mmCIF file of C-alpha atoms in Angstrom:
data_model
loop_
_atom_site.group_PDB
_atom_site.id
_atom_site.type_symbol
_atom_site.label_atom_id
_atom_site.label_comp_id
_atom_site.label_asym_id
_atom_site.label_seq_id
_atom_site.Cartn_x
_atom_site.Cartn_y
_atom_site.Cartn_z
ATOM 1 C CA UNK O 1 36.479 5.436 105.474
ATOM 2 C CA UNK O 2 39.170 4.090 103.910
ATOM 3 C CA UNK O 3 38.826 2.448 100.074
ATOM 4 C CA UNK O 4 40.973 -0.222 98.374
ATOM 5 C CA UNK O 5 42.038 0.225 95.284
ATOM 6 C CA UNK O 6 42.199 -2.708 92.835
ATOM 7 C CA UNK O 7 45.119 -4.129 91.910
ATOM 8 C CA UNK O 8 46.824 -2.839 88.762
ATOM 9 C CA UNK O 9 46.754 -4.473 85.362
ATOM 10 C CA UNK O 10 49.122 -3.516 82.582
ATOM 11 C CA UNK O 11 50.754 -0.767 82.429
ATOM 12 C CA UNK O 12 50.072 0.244 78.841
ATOM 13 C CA UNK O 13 47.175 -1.920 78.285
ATOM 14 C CA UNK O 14 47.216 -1.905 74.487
ATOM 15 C CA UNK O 15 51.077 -2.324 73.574
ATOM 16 C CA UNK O 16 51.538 -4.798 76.655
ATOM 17 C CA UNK O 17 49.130 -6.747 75.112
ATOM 18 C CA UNK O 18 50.126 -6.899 71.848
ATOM 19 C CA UNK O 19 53.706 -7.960 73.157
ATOM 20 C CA UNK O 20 52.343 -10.474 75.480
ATOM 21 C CA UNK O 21 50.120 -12.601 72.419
ATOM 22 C CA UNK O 22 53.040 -12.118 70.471
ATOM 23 C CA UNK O 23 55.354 -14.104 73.390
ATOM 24 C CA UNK O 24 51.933 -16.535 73.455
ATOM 25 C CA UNK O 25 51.744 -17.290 69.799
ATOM 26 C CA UNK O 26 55.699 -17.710 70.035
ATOM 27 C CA UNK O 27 54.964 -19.950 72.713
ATOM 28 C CA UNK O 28 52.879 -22.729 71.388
ATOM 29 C CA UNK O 29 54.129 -21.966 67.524
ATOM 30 C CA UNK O 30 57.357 -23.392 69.002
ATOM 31 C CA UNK O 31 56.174 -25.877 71.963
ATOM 32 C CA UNK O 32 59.220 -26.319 74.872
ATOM 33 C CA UNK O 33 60.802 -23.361 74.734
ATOM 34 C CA UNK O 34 60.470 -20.898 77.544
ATOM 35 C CA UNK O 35 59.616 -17.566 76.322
ATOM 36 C CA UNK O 36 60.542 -14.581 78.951
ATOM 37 C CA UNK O 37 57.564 -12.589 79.461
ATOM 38 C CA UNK O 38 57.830 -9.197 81.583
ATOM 39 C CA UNK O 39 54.636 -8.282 83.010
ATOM 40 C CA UNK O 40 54.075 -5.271 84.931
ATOM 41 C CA UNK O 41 50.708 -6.578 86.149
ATOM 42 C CA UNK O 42 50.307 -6.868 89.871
ATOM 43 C CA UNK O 43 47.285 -9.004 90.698
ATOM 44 C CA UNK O 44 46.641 -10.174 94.264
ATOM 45 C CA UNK O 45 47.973 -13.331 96.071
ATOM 46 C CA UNK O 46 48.822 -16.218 94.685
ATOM 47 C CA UNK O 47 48.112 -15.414 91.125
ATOM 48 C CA UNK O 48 51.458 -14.677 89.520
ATOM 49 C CA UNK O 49 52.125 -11.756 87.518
ATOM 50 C CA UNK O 50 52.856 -14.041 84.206
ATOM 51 C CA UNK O 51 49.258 -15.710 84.691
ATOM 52 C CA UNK O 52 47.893 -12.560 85.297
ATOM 53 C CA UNK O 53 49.039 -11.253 81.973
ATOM 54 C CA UNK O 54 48.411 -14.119 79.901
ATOM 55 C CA UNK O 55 45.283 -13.971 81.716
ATOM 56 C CA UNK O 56 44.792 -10.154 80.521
ATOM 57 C CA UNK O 57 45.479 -10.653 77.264
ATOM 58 C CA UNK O 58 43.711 -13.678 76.097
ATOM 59 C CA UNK O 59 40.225 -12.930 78.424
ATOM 60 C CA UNK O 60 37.324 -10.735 77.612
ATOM 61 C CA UNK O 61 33.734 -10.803 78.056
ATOM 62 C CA UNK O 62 32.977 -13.639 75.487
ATOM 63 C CA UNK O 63 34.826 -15.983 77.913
ATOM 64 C CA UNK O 64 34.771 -17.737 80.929
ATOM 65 C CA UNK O 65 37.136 -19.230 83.091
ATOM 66 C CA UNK O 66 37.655 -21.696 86.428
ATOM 67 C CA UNK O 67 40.209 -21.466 88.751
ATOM 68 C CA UNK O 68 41.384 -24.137 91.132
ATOM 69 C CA UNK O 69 41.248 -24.118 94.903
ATOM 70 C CA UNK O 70 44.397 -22.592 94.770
ATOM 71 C CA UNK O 71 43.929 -19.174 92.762
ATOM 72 C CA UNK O 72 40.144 -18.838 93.479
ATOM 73 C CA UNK O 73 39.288 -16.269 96.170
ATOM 74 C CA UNK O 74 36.761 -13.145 96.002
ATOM 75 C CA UNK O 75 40.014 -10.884 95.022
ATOM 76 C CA UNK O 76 41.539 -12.848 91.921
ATOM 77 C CA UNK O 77 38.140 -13.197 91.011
ATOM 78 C CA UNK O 78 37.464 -9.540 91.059
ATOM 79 C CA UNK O 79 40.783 -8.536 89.931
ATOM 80 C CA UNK O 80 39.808 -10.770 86.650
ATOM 81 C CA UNK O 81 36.425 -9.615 86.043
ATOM 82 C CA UNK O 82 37.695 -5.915 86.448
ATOM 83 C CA UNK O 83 40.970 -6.286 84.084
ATOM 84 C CA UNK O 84 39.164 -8.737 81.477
ATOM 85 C CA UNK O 85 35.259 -8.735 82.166
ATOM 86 C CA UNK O 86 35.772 -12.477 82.040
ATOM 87 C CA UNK O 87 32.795 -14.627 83.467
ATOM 88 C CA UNK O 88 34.565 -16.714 86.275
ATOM 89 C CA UNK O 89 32.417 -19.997 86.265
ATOM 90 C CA UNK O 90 32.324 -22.865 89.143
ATOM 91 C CA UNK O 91 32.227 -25.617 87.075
ATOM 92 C CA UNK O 92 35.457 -26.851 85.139
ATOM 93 C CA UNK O 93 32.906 -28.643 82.275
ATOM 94 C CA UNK O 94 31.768 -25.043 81.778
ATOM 95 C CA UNK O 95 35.005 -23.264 81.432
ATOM 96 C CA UNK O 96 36.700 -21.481 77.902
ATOM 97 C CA UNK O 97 40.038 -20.807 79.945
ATOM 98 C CA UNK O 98 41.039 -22.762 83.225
ATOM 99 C CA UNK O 99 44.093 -21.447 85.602
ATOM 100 C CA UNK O 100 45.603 -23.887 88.019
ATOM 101 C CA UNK O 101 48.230 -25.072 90.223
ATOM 102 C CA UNK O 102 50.509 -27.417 88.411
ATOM 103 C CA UNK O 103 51.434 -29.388 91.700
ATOM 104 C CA UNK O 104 48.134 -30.307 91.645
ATOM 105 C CA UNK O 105 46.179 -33.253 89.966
ATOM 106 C CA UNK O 106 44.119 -31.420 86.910
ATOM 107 C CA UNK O 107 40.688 -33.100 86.724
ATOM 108 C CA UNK O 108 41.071 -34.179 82.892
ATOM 109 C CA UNK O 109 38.109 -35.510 83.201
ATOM 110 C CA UNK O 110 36.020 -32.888 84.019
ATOM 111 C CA UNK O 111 37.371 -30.741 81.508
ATOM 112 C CA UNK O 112 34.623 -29.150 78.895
ATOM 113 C CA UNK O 113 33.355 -32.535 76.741
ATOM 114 C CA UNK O 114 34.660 -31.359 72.976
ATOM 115 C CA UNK O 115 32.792 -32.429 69.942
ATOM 116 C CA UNK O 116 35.623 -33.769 67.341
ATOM 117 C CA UNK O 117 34.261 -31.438 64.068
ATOM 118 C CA UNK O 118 34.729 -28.220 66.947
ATOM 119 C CA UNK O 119 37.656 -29.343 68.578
ATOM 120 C CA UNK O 120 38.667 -25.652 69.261
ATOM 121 C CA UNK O 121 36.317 -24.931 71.678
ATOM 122 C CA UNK O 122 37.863 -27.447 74.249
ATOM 123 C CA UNK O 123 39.473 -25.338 77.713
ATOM 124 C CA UNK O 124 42.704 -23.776 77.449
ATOM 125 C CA UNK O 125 44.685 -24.754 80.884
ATOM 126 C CA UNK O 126 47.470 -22.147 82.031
ATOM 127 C CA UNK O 127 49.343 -23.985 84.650
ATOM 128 C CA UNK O 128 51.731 -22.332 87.126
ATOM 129 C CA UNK O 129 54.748 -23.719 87.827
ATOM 130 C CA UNK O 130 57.816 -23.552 90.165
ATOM 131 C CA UNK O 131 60.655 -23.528 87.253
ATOM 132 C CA UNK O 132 60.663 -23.770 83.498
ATOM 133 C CA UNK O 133 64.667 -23.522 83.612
ATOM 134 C CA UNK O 134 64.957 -26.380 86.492
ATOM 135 C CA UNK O 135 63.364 -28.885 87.620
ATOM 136 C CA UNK O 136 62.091 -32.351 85.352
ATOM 137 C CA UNK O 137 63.625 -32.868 82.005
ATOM 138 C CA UNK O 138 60.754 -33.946 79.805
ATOM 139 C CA UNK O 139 61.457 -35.145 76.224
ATOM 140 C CA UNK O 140 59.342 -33.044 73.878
ATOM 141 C CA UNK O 141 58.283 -34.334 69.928
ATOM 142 C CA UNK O 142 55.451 -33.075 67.259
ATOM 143 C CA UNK O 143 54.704 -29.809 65.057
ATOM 144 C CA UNK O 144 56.874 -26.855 65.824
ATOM 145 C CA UNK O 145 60.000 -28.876 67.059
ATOM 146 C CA UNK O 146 62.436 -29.905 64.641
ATOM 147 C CA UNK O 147 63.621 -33.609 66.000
ATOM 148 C CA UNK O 148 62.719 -33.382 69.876
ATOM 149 C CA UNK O 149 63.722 -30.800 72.838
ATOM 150 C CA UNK O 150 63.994 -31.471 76.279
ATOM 151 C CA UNK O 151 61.622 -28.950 78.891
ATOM 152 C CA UNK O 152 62.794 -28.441 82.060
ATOM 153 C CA UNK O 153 59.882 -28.153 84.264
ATOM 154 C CA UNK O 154 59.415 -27.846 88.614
ATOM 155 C CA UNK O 155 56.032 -28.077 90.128
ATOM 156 C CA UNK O 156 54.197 -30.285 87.698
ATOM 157 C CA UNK O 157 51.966 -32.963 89.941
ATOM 158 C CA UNK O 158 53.388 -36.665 89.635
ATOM 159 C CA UNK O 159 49.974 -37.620 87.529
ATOM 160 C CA UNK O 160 50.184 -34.654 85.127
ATOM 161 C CA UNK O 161 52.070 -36.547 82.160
ATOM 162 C CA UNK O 162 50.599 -39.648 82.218
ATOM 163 C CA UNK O 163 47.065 -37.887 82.559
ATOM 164 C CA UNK O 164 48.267 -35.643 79.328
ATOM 165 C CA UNK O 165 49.367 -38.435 77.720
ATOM 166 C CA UNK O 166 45.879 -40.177 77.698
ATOM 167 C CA UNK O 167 43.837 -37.102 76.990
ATOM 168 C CA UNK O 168 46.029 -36.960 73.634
ATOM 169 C CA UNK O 169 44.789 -40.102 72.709
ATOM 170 C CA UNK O 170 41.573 -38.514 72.074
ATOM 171 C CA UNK O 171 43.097 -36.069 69.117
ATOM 172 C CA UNK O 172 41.737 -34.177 68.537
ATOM 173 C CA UNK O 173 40.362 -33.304 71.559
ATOM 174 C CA UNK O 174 43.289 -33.081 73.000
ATOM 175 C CA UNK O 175 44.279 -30.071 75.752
ATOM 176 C CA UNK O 176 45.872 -26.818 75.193
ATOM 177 C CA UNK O 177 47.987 -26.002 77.753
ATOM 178 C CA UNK O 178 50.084 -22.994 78.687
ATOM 179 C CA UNK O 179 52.862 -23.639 81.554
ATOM 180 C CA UNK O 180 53.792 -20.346 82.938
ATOM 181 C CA UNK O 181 56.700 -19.526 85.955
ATOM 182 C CA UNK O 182 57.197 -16.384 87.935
ATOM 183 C CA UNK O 183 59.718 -14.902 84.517
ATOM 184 C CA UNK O 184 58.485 -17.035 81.123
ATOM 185 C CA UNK O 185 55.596 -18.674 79.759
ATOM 186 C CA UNK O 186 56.054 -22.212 78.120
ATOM 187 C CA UNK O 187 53.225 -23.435 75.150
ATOM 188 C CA UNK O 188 51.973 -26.969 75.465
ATOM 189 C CA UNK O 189 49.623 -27.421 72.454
ATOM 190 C CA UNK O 190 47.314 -31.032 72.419
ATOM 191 C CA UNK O 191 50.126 -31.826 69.249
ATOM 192 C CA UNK O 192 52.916 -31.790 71.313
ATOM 193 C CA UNK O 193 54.174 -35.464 72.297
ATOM 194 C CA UNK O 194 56.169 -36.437 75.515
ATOM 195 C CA UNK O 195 58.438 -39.321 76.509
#
């Protein structure tokens, strides 16, 4: 009989974590700049081991979380419920947390409905990319950067700004996004303004 052992997580859960929501806080305190972000997790295929620590450190068993037809299979789903005790849901309206392929259209519309007085409760997206140090240059305005920054970004889909751009219309129900690469995570708060 032979048994399979489940992927690891962090290596020293409790300081890796702390160090990790430090970089995230960083991250979307100061929106456009790529922070690097060493993660010793090793979850299974595609998931990267960036998402997979974000993913580690902001999950637990008060949240749930939809993944796209790219990261969802039985082992990223078990590798998440075993690391976090996350509740991996089906349906994207239902979703705290959702992690995606960035090449990909994101179904903005089908994101969780957020009532304006709770607009914190609205999903989270963490969106893997090709390249936050190649790739697009995307003008970058709002709280957290002094005049404007330019974000290079590789592997965004063709839709995703526009499609941003509307949902911010709707501030504050705007989207929360974190943009994360194979080496660096990149905040995207629903503040932040493109051109």
């Amino acid at each position: 009989m032979t048994t399979t052992l489940p992927s690891a997580g962090l290596t020293d859960p409790v300081h890796d974590s702390q160090r990790i929501f430090r970089k995230i806080l960083q991250a979307m305190a100061r929106p456009g700049l790529p922070r690097a972000l060493s993660a010793e997790a090793q979850p299974p295929g595609p998931m990267s081991a960036t998402i997979a620590a974000v993913a580690i450190t902001l999950f637990d068993s008060g949240v749930s979380v939809w993944l796209d037809a790219y990261h969802d299979n039985t082992a990223t789903r078990s590798y998440l419920e075993l690391h976090t005790g996350v509740r991996v849901v089906d349906r994207l309206e239902e979703a705290d947390y959702a992690i995606a392929n960035g090449a990909a259209s994101i179904p903005f519309e089908r994101l969780r409905p957020v009532d304006p007085r709770t607009p914190h409760t609205g999903t989270t997206v963490i969106l893997h990319v090709n390249s936050l140090r190649q790739g697009d240059r995307v003008r970058l305005t709002g709280p957290g950067i002094r005049s404007d920054i330019s974000l290079l970004v590789d592997g965004l889909s063709p839709d995703f700004w526009a499609d941003r751009h509307h949902r911010q219309n709707e501030f504050p129900q705007g989207v929360d996004f974190i943009l994360a690469d194979h080496l660096s995570i990149c905040g995207l708060p629903r503040t932040t303004r493109s051109a």
